[in-house]
mmCIF file of N, CA and C in Angstrom:
data_model
loop_
_atom_site.group_PDB
_atom_site.id
_atom_site.type_symbol
_atom_site.label_atom_id
_atom_site.label_comp_id
_atom_site.label_asym_id
_atom_site.label_seq_id
_atom_site.Cartn_x
_atom_site.Cartn_y
_atom_site.Cartn_z
ATOM 1 N N GLN E 15 5.689 27.313 21.745
ATOM 2 C CA GLN E 15 4.844 26.136 21.536
ATOM 3 C C GLN E 15 5.364 25.342 20.349
ATOM 4 N N VAL E 16 5.572 24.062 20.560
ATOM 5 C CA VAL E 16 6.082 23.192 19.498
ATOM 6 C C VAL E 16 4.942 22.794 18.564
ATOM 7 N N GLN E 17 5.217 22.932 17.288
ATOM 8 C CA GLN E 17 4.225 22.532 16.291
ATOM 9 C C GLN E 17 4.950 22.024 15.062
ATOM 10 N N LEU E 18 4.463 20.919 14.533
ATOM 11 C CA LEU E 18 4.978 20.347 13.292
ATOM 12 C C LEU E 18 3.807 20.240 12.329
ATOM 13 N N VAL E 19 3.954 20.829 11.160
ATOM 14 C CA VAL E 19 2.853 20.842 10.199
ATOM 15 C C VAL E 19 3.348 20.304 8.866
ATOM 16 N N GLU E 20 2.818 19.140 8.479
ATOM 17 C CA GLU E 20 3.203 18.510 7.219
ATOM 18 C C GLU E 20 2.302 18.968 6.079
ATOM 19 N N SER E 21 2.862 18.899 4.897
ATOM 20 C CA SER E 21 2.104 19.145 3.680
ATOM 21 C C SER E 21 2.839 18.496 2.522
ATOM 22 N N GLY E 22 2.179 18.475 1.372
ATOM 23 C CA GLY E 22 2.837 17.971 0.169
ATOM 24 C C GLY E 22 2.385 16.610 -0.302
ATOM 25 N N GLY E 23 1.553 15.960 0.488
ATOM 26 C CA GLY E 23 1.051 14.664 0.058
ATOM 27 C C GLY E 23 0.103 14.801 -1.115
ATOM 28 N N GLY E 24 -0.264 13.660 -1.667
ATOM 29 C CA GLY E 24 -1.187 13.673 -2.791
ATOM 30 C C GLY E 24 -1.312 12.311 -3.412
ATOM 31 N N SER E 25 -2.019 12.280 -4.549
ATOM 32 C CA SER E 25 -2.204 11.039 -5.298
ATOM 33 C C SER E 25 -1.358 11.097 -6.551
ATOM 34 N N VAL E 26 -0.505 10.107 -6.731
ATOM 35 C CA VAL E 26 0.397 10.074 -7.876
ATOM 36 C C VAL E 26 0.433 8.670 -8.446
ATOM 37 N N GLN E 27 0.896 8.574 -9.665
ATOM 38 C CA GLN E 27 1.065 7.264 -10.289
ATOM 39 C C GLN E 27 2.416 6.678 -9.924
ATOM 40 N N SER E 28 2.500 5.383 -10.005
ATOM 41 C CA SER E 28 3.740 4.679 -9.739
ATOM 42 C C SER E 28 4.853 5.259 -10.604
ATOM 43 N N GLY E 29 6.012 5.473 -9.988
ATOM 44 C CA GLY E 29 7.141 6.064 -10.691
ATOM 45 C C GLY E 29 7.255 7.562 -10.525
ATOM 46 N N GLY E 30 6.217 8.178 -9.986
ATOM 47 C CA GLY E 30 6.217 9.620 -9.804
ATOM 48 C C GLY E 30 7.004 10.056 -8.577
ATOM 49 N N SER E 31 6.950 11.362 -8.326
ATOM 50 C CA SER E 31 7.699 11.950 -7.216
ATOM 51 C C SER E 31 6.816 12.893 -6.406
ATOM 52 N N LEU E 32 7.175 13.050 -5.159
ATOM 53 C CA LEU E 32 6.541 14.018 -4.276
ATOM 54 C C LEU E 32 7.596 14.593 -3.346
ATOM 55 N N ARG E 33 7.356 15.809 -2.888
ATOM 56 C CA ARG E 33 8.195 16.394 -1.854
ATOM 57 C C ARG E 33 7.302 16.769 -0.684
ATOM 58 N N LEU E 34 7.544 16.145 0.438
ATOM 59 C CA LEU E 34 6.795 16.435 1.649
ATOM 60 C C LEU E 34 7.537 17.486 2.464
ATOM 61 N N SER E 35 6.775 18.359 3.091
ATOM 62 C CA SER E 35 7.348 19.420 3.914
ATOM 63 C C SER E 35 6.820 19.315 5.337
ATOM 64 N N CYS E 36 7.653 19.694 6.277
ATOM 65 C CA CYS E 36 7.261 19.731 7.684
ATOM 66 C C CYS E 36 7.775 21.056 8.256
ATOM 67 N N VAL E 37 6.876 22.002 8.415
ATOM 68 C CA VAL E 37 7.256 23.292 8.974
ATOM 69 C C VAL E 37 7.315 23.178 10.490
ATOM 70 N N VAL E 38 8.440 23.582 11.034
ATOM 71 C CA VAL E 38 8.693 23.427 12.470
ATOM 72 C C VAL E 38 8.531 24.765 13.181
ATOM 73 N N SER E 39 7.821 24.752 14.282
ATOM 74 C CA SER E 39 7.679 25.919 15.144
ATOM 75 C C SER E 39 8.049 25.524 16.564
ATOM 76 N N GLY E 40 8.667 26.452 17.289
ATOM 77 C CA GLY E 40 8.993 26.210 18.683
ATOM 78 C C GLY E 40 10.423 25.795 18.946
ATOM 79 N N PHE E 41 11.143 25.398 17.922
ATOM 80 C CA PHE E 41 12.562 25.078 18.034
ATOM 81 C C PHE E 41 13.151 25.116 16.625
ATOM 82 N N THR E 42 14.474 25.209 16.550
ATOM 83 C CA THR E 42 15.108 25.205 15.241
ATOM 84 C C THR E 42 15.171 23.778 14.703
ATOM 85 N N VAL E 43 15.053 23.659 13.409
ATOM 86 C CA VAL E 43 14.922 22.353 12.769
ATOM 87 C C VAL E 43 16.139 21.458 12.997
ATOM 88 N N SER E 44 17.281 22.043 13.346
ATOM 89 C CA SER E 44 18.493 21.252 13.567
ATOM 90 C C SER E 44 18.772 20.975 15.039
ATOM 91 N N ARG E 45 17.880 21.375 15.898
ATOM 92 C CA ARG E 45 18.148 21.225 17.328
ATOM 93 C C ARG E 45 18.055 19.773 17.787
ATOM 94 N N TYR E 46 17.091 19.065 17.254
ATOM 95 C CA TYR E 46 16.840 17.695 17.714
ATOM 96 C C TYR E 46 16.956 16.710 16.559
ATOM 97 N N CYS E 47 16.976 15.426 16.908
ATOM 98 C CA CYS E 47 16.733 14.415 15.891
ATOM 99 C C CYS E 47 15.336 14.627 15.340
ATOM 100 N N MET E 48 15.252 14.570 14.023
ATOM 101 C CA MET E 48 13.939 14.638 13.396
ATOM 102 C C MET E 48 13.835 13.522 12.377
ATOM 103 N N GLY E 49 12.604 13.072 12.191
ATOM 104 C CA GLY E 49 12.428 11.961 11.274
ATOM 105 C C GLY E 49 11.100 11.992 10.560
ATOM 106 N N TRP E 50 11.027 11.175 9.521
ATOM 107 C CA TRP E 50 9.794 10.928 8.792
ATOM 108 C C TRP E 50 9.375 9.491 9.040
ATOM 109 N N PHE E 51 8.097 9.314 9.298
ATOM 110 C CA PHE E 51 7.515 8.006 9.550
ATOM 111 C C PHE E 51 6.302 7.856 8.648
ATOM 112 N N ARG E 52 5.861 6.626 8.484
ATOM 113 C CA ARG E 52 4.659 6.415 7.697
ATOM 114 C C ARG E 52 3.848 5.265 8.280
ATOM 115 N N GLN E 53 2.547 5.334 8.039
ATOM 116 C CA GLN E 53 1.665 4.266 8.481
ATOM 117 C C GLN E 53 0.696 3.931 7.374
ATOM 118 N N ALA E 54 0.825 2.712 6.879
ATOM 119 C CA ALA E 54 -0.069 2.223 5.839
ATOM 120 C C ALA E 54 -1.296 1.596 6.485
ATOM 121 N N PRO E 55 -2.391 1.500 5.751
ATOM 122 C CA PRO E 55 -3.611 0.899 6.320
ATOM 123 C C PRO E 55 -3.360 -0.506 6.839
ATOM 124 N N GLY E 56 -3.747 -0.742 8.079
ATOM 125 C CA GLY E 56 -3.615 -2.058 8.666
ATOM 126 C C GLY E 56 -2.215 -2.429 9.114
ATOM 127 N N LYS E 57 -1.291 -1.475 9.037
ATOM 128 C CA LYS E 57 0.092 -1.762 9.420
ATOM 129 C C LYS E 57 0.542 -0.820 10.526
ATOM 130 N N GLU E 58 1.610 -1.217 11.191
ATOM 131 C CA GLU E 58 2.189 -0.379 12.221
ATOM 132 C C GLU E 58 2.961 0.773 11.584
ATOM 133 N N ARG E 59 3.096 1.837 12.349
ATOM 134 C CA ARG E 59 3.881 2.970 11.870
ATOM 135 C C ARG E 59 5.357 2.566 11.800
ATOM 136 N N GLU E 60 6.020 2.987 10.747
ATOM 137 C CA GLU E 60 7.435 2.649 10.565
ATOM 138 C C GLU E 60 8.241 3.899 10.247
ATOM 139 N N GLY E 61 9.490 3.885 10.698
ATOM 140 C CA GLY E 61 10.385 4.988 10.391
ATOM 141 C C GLY E 61 10.974 4.817 9.010
ATOM 142 N N VAL E 62 11.060 5.894 8.244
ATOM 143 C CA VAL E 62 11.636 5.813 6.912
ATOM 144 C C VAL E 62 12.936 6.592 6.785
ATOM 145 N N ALA E 63 13.081 7.698 7.515
ATOM 146 C CA ALA E 63 14.300 8.495 7.400
ATOM 147 C C ALA E 63 14.441 9.397 8.608
ATOM 148 N N THR E 64 15.679 9.579 9.042
ATOM 149 C CA THR E 64 15.945 10.496 10.151
ATOM 150 C C THR E 64 17.161 11.350 9.829
ATOM 151 N N MET E 65 17.242 12.483 10.525
ATOM 152 C CA MET E 65 18.392 13.366 10.389
ATOM 153 C C MET E 65 18.763 13.882 11.772
ATOM 154 N N ASN E 66 20.055 13.778 12.131
ATOM 155 C CA ASN E 66 20.463 14.268 13.437
ATOM 156 C C ASN E 66 20.818 15.739 13.371
ATOM 157 N N SER E 67 21.204 16.288 14.515
ATOM 158 C CA SER E 67 21.473 17.721 14.567
ATOM 159 C C SER E 67 22.603 18.121 13.626
ATOM 160 N N GLY E 68 23.528 17.210 13.411
ATOM 161 C CA GLY E 68 24.663 17.497 12.534
ATOM 162 C C GLY E 68 24.392 17.247 11.067
ATOM 163 N N GLY E 69 23.234 16.740 10.758
ATOM 164 C CA GLY E 69 22.889 16.497 9.366
ATOM 165 C C GLY E 69 23.071 15.060 8.906
ATOM 166 N N ARG E 70 23.511 14.198 9.803
ATOM 167 C CA ARG E 70 23.686 12.789 9.419
ATOM 168 C C ARG E 70 22.317 12.141 9.242
ATOM 169 N N THR E 71 22.197 11.323 8.199
ATOM 170 C CA THR E 71 20.905 10.727 7.869
ATOM 171 C C THR E 71 20.935 9.209 8.006
ATOM 172 N N ILE E 72 19.771 8.665 8.285
ATOM 173 C CA ILE E 72 19.565 7.217 8.336
ATOM 174 C C ILE E 72 18.290 6.923 7.565
ATOM 175 N N TYR E 73 18.316 5.866 6.756
ATOM 176 C CA TYR E 73 17.154 5.480 5.972
ATOM 177 C C TYR E 73 16.786 4.024 6.224
ATOM 178 N N ALA E 74 15.499 3.753 6.176
ATOM 179 C CA ALA E 74 15.059 2.369 6.192
ATOM 180 C C ALA E 74 15.498 1.708 4.885
ATOM 181 N N ASP E 75 15.783 0.423 4.948
ATOM 182 C CA ASP E 75 16.256 -0.293 3.756
ATOM 183 C C ASP E 75 15.255 -0.190 2.606
ATOM 184 N N SER E 76 13.987 -0.162 2.935
ATOM 185 C CA SER E 76 12.952 -0.173 1.900
ATOM 186 C C SER E 76 12.893 1.108 1.085
ATOM 187 N N VAL E 77 13.541 2.168 1.553
ATOM 188 C CA VAL E 77 13.446 3.449 0.841
ATOM 189 C C VAL E 77 14.803 3.982 0.393
ATOM 190 N N LYS E 78 15.871 3.298 0.733
ATOM 191 C CA LYS E 78 17.203 3.775 0.353
ATOM 192 C C LYS E 78 17.316 3.939 -1.157
ATOM 193 N N GLY E 79 17.866 5.062 -1.549
ATOM 194 C CA GLY E 79 18.040 5.337 -2.964
ATOM 195 C C GLY E 79 16.846 6.025 -3.606
ATOM 196 N N ARG E 80 15.718 6.039 -2.913
ATOM 197 C CA ARG E 80 14.517 6.694 -3.452
ATOM 198 C C ARG E 80 14.076 7.887 -2.614
ATOM 199 N N PHE E 81 14.308 7.837 -1.315
ATOM 200 C CA PHE E 81 13.898 8.902 -0.405
ATOM 201 C C PHE E 81 15.115 9.700 0.023
ATOM 202 N N THR E 82 14.933 11.009 0.160
ATOM 203 C CA THR E 82 15.988 11.880 0.656
ATOM 204 C C THR E 82 15.404 12.831 1.692
ATOM 205 N N ILE E 83 15.993 12.824 2.874
ATOM 206 C CA ILE E 83 15.568 13.746 3.926
ATOM 207 C C ILE E 83 16.547 14.913 3.939
ATOM 208 N N PHE E 84 16.020 16.121 4.026
ATOM 209 C CA PHE E 84 16.880 17.296 4.106
ATOM 210 C C PHE E 84 16.112 18.411 4.800
ATOM 211 N N ARG E 85 16.836 19.483 5.124
ATOM 212 C CA ARG E 85 16.199 20.570 5.862
ATOM 213 C C ARG E 85 16.647 21.918 5.312
ATOM 214 N N ALA E 86 15.851 22.926 5.583
ATOM 215 C CA ALA E 86 16.162 24.287 5.161
ATOM 216 C C ALA E 86 16.072 25.196 6.371
ATOM 217 N N TYR E 87 17.201 25.769 6.751
ATOM 218 C CA TYR E 87 17.221 26.621 7.937
ATOM 219 C C TYR E 87 16.412 27.895 7.731
ATOM 220 N N SER E 88 16.434 28.427 6.530
ATOM 221 C CA SER E 88 15.801 29.720 6.273
ATOM 222 C C SER E 88 14.302 29.695 6.545
ATOM 223 N N VAL E 89 13.688 28.521 6.342
ATOM 224 C CA VAL E 89 12.247 28.402 6.564
ATOM 225 C C VAL E 89 11.937 27.407 7.678
ATOM 226 N N ASN E 90 12.990 26.969 8.380
ATOM 227 C CA ASN E 90 12.832 26.053 9.513
ATOM 228 C C ASN E 90 11.934 24.868 9.164
ATOM 229 N N THR E 91 12.306 24.206 8.090
ATOM 230 C CA THR E 91 11.467 23.146 7.536
ATOM 231 C C THR E 91 12.281 21.897 7.253
ATOM 232 N N LEU E 92 11.673 20.761 7.542
ATOM 233 C CA LEU E 92 12.225 19.444 7.217
ATOM 234 C C LEU E 92 11.491 18.930 5.987
ATOM 235 N N TYR E 93 12.228 18.320 5.072
ATOM 236 C CA TYR E 93 11.632 17.824 3.838
ATOM 237 C C TYR E 93 11.880 16.329 3.665
ATOM 238 N N LEU E 94 11.046 15.724 2.865
ATOM 239 C CA LEU E 94 11.275 14.359 2.408
ATOM 240 C C LEU E 94 10.977 14.320 0.916
ATOM 241 N N GLN E 95 12.033 14.165 0.140
ATOM 242 C CA GLN E 95 11.884 14.001 -1.302
ATOM 243 C C GLN E 95 11.688 12.522 -1.594
ATOM 244 N N ILE E 96 10.599 12.195 -2.280
ATOM 245 C CA ILE E 96 10.285 10.803 -2.563
ATOM 246 C C ILE E 96 10.252 10.633 -4.078
ATOM 247 N N ASN E 97 11.132 9.798 -4.588
ATOM 248 C CA ASN E 97 11.207 9.523 -6.024
ATOM 249 C C ASN E 97 10.848 8.069 -6.301
ATOM 250 N N ARG E 98 10.543 7.812 -7.563
ATOM 251 C CA ARG E 98 10.211 6.450 -8.016
ATOM 252 C C ARG E 98 9.211 5.794 -7.074
ATOM 253 N N LEU E 99 8.120 6.483 -6.843
ATOM 254 C CA LEU E 99 7.099 6.008 -5.910
ATOM 255 C C LEU E 99 6.527 4.675 -6.353
ATOM 256 N N LYS E 100 6.214 3.846 -5.366
ATOM 257 C CA LYS E 100 5.626 2.532 -5.584
ATOM 258 C C LYS E 100 4.282 2.463 -4.863
ATOM 259 N N PRO E 101 3.390 1.601 -5.306
ATOM 260 C CA PRO E 101 2.099 1.464 -4.593
ATOM 261 C C PRO E 101 2.281 1.154 -3.111
ATOM 262 N N GLU E 102 3.320 0.415 -2.771
ATOM 263 C CA GLU E 102 3.549 0.082 -1.356
ATOM 264 C C GLU E 102 4.025 1.266 -0.527
ATOM 265 N N ASP E 103 4.279 2.401 -1.164
ATOM 266 C CA ASP E 103 4.602 3.627 -0.420
ATOM 267 C C ASP E 103 3.341 4.346 0.057
ATOM 268 N N THR E 104 2.178 3.861 -0.354
ATOM 269 C CA THR E 104 0.931 4.468 0.063
ATOM 270 C C THR E 104 0.798 4.405 1.581
ATOM 271 N N ALA E 105 0.613 5.576 2.198
ATOM 272 C CA ALA E 105 0.556 5.659 3.658
ATOM 273 C C ALA E 105 0.293 7.108 4.060
ATOM 274 N N ILE E 106 0.022 7.284 5.335
ATOM 275 C CA ILE E 106 0.056 8.622 5.915
ATOM 276 C C ILE E 106 1.487 8.847 6.399
ATOM 277 N N TYR E 107 2.049 9.960 6.006
ATOM 278 C CA TYR E 107 3.429 10.287 6.358
ATOM 279 C C TYR E 107 3.427 11.367 7.444
ATOM 280 N N TYR E 108 4.230 11.116 8.470
ATOM 281 C CA TYR E 108 4.335 12.008 9.612
ATOM 282 C C TYR E 108 5.777 12.467 9.801
ATOM 283 N N CYS E 109 5.956 13.695 10.228
ATOM 284 C CA CYS E 109 7.265 14.090 10.713
ATOM 285 C C CYS E 109 7.216 14.134 12.228
ATOM 286 N N ALA E 110 8.365 13.960 12.835
ATOM 287 C CA ALA E 110 8.435 13.874 14.280
ATOM 288 C C ALA E 110 9.778 14.388 14.770
ATOM 289 N N ALA E 111 9.805 14.770 16.046
ATOM 290 C CA ALA E 111 11.028 15.272 16.664
ATOM 291 C C ALA E 111 11.262 14.568 17.994
ATOM 292 N N ASP E 112 12.514 14.235 18.238
ATOM 293 C CA ASP E 112 12.924 13.617 19.502
ATOM 294 C C ASP E 112 13.612 14.676 20.340
ATOM 295 N N ALA E 113 12.869 15.239 21.275
ATOM 296 C CA ALA E 113 13.391 16.330 22.099
ATOM 297 C C ALA E 113 14.052 15.851 23.376
ATOM 298 N N VAL E 114 14.044 14.547 23.604
ATOM 299 C CA VAL E 114 14.582 14.002 24.862
ATOM 300 C C VAL E 114 15.913 13.294 24.643
ATOM 301 N N GLY E 115 16.014 12.509 23.598
ATOM 302 C CA GLY E 115 17.213 11.733 23.343
ATOM 303 C C GLY E 115 18.359 12.582 22.834
ATOM 304 N N SER E 116 19.474 11.916 22.594
ATOM 305 C CA SER E 116 20.647 12.615 22.054
ATOM 306 C C SER E 116 20.356 13.166 20.669
ATOM 307 N N PRO E 117 20.729 14.426 20.411
ATOM 308 C CA PRO E 117 20.522 14.973 19.071
ATOM 309 C C PRO E 117 21.515 14.442 18.046
ATOM 310 N N SER E 118 22.474 13.643 18.527
ATOM 311 C CA SER E 118 23.507 13.126 17.633
ATOM 312 C C SER E 118 23.176 11.766 17.044
ATOM 313 N N TRP E 119 22.349 11.020 17.722
ATOM 314 C CA TRP E 119 22.019 9.674 17.247
ATOM 315 C C TRP E 119 20.509 9.553 17.155
ATOM 316 N N CYS E 120 20.037 9.252 15.972
ATOM 317 C CA CYS E 120 18.598 9.234 15.752
ATOM 318 C C CYS E 120 18.103 7.818 15.508
ATOM 319 N N SER E 121 16.970 7.535 16.090
ATOM 320 C CA SER E 121 16.355 6.224 15.971
ATOM 321 C C SER E 121 15.276 6.233 14.884
ATOM 322 N N LEU E 122 15.041 5.080 14.322
ATOM 323 C CA LEU E 122 13.911 4.904 13.405
ATOM 324 C C LEU E 122 12.684 4.349 14.137
ATOM 325 N N GLN E 123 12.772 4.290 15.473
ATOM 326 C CA GLN E 123 11.660 3.765 16.264
ATOM 327 C C GLN E 123 10.738 4.900 16.669
ATOM 328 N N ASP E 124 9.467 4.774 16.364
ATOM 329 C CA ASP E 124 8.566 5.896 16.614
ATOM 330 C C ASP E 124 8.406 6.203 18.102
ATOM 331 N N HIS E 125 8.597 5.224 18.981
ATOM 332 C CA HIS E 125 8.405 5.485 20.405
ATOM 333 C C HIS E 125 9.483 6.402 20.989
ATOM 334 N N ASP E 126 10.534 6.669 20.220
ATOM 335 C CA ASP E 126 11.593 7.569 20.687
ATOM 336 C C ASP E 126 11.273 9.038 20.401
ATOM 337 N N TYR E 127 10.186 9.304 19.747
ATOM 338 C CA TYR E 127 9.860 10.668 19.318
ATOM 339 C C TYR E 127 8.658 11.201 20.082
ATOM 340 N N GLU E 128 8.787 12.440 20.528
ATOM 341 C CA GLU E 128 7.759 13.019 21.398
ATOM 342 C C GLU E 128 6.796 13.946 20.667
ATOM 343 N N TYR E 129 7.295 14.637 19.663
ATOM 344 C CA TYR E 129 6.467 15.609 18.961
ATOM 345 C C TYR E 129 6.123 15.072 17.571
ATOM 346 N N TRP E 130 4.870 15.219 17.211
ATOM 347 C CA TRP E 130 4.377 14.678 15.945
ATOM 348 C C TRP E 130 3.505 15.691 15.221
ATOM 349 N N GLY E 131 3.571 15.637 13.912
ATOM 350 C CA GLY E 131 2.644 16.398 13.104
ATOM 351 C C GLY E 131 1.358 15.622 12.906
ATOM 352 N N GLN E 132 0.461 16.216 12.124
ATOM 353 C CA GLN E 132 -0.850 15.605 11.925
ATOM 354 C C GLN E 132 -0.859 14.597 10.780
ATOM 355 N N GLY E 133 0.175 14.622 9.978
ATOM 356 C CA GLY E 133 0.284 13.663 8.880
ATOM 357 C C GLY E 133 -0.209 14.205 7.558
ATOM 358 N N THR E 134 0.327 13.634 6.479
ATOM 359 C CA THR E 134 -0.113 13.972 5.132
ATOM 360 C C THR E 134 -0.222 12.676 4.334
ATOM 361 N N GLN E 135 -1.302 12.533 3.601
ATOM 362 C CA GLN E 135 -1.593 11.287 2.900
ATOM 363 C C GLN E 135 -0.865 11.216 1.570
ATOM 364 N N VAL E 136 -0.213 10.090 1.332
ATOM 365 C CA VAL E 136 0.406 9.801 0.045
ATOM 366 C C VAL E 136 -0.259 8.545 -0.512
ATOM 367 N N THR E 137 -0.785 8.651 -1.718
ATOM 368 C CA THR E 137 -1.442 7.525 -2.360
ATOM 369 C C THR E 137 -0.807 7.304 -3.724
ATOM 370 N N VAL E 138 -0.325 6.094 -3.954
ATOM 371 C CA VAL E 138 0.347 5.765 -5.203
ATOM 372 C C VAL E 138 -0.450 4.696 -5.937
ATOM 373 N N SER E 139 -0.823 4.991 -7.150
ATOM 374 C CA SER E 139 -1.591 4.038 -7.947
ATOM 375 C C SER E 139 -0.677 3.372 -8.977
ATOM 376 N N SER E 140 -1.001 2.133 -9.286
ATOM 377 C CA SER E 140 -0.171 1.386 -10.237
ATOM 378 C C SER E 140 -0.597 1.620 -11.674
#
C-alpha cells in the first residue's frame, strides 16, 4: 500500500529554516519521480522541487537557492530543506509521487502526480 506521510512544518519567523520530511511506504523513494508542492491560501497548488530516480533535481524559480530536495534511502524518506524563509512561503506543503510517467524526467505540474501525502503547514511571520 502506497503511503506518503509529511511532517516538519511549523511556525517560524522570516529568515528561519525548516526541514520537511516525507516518509514513503509501498515503494522505494528513488523508484519514481517525487516532488514537493505547496498551496497558499486562495492560490493554486504549485510545484517547488522535484527529484528523478537518478537524483536529478528541478526547482521553481521562486525557491532556487533557498530550497533543497534530497532523499535518504536508509529511512525511505524524501526531504525538503527550506532556508531563508519568507512570509510568501506560507502554505501547506505536500509531497507527491509520479508512478505513471518516466522516472527520469520530473514535472513541476501537480496533475502529473498520482500519490499525495496529507500535507504539512508552514507559516512564516515577518
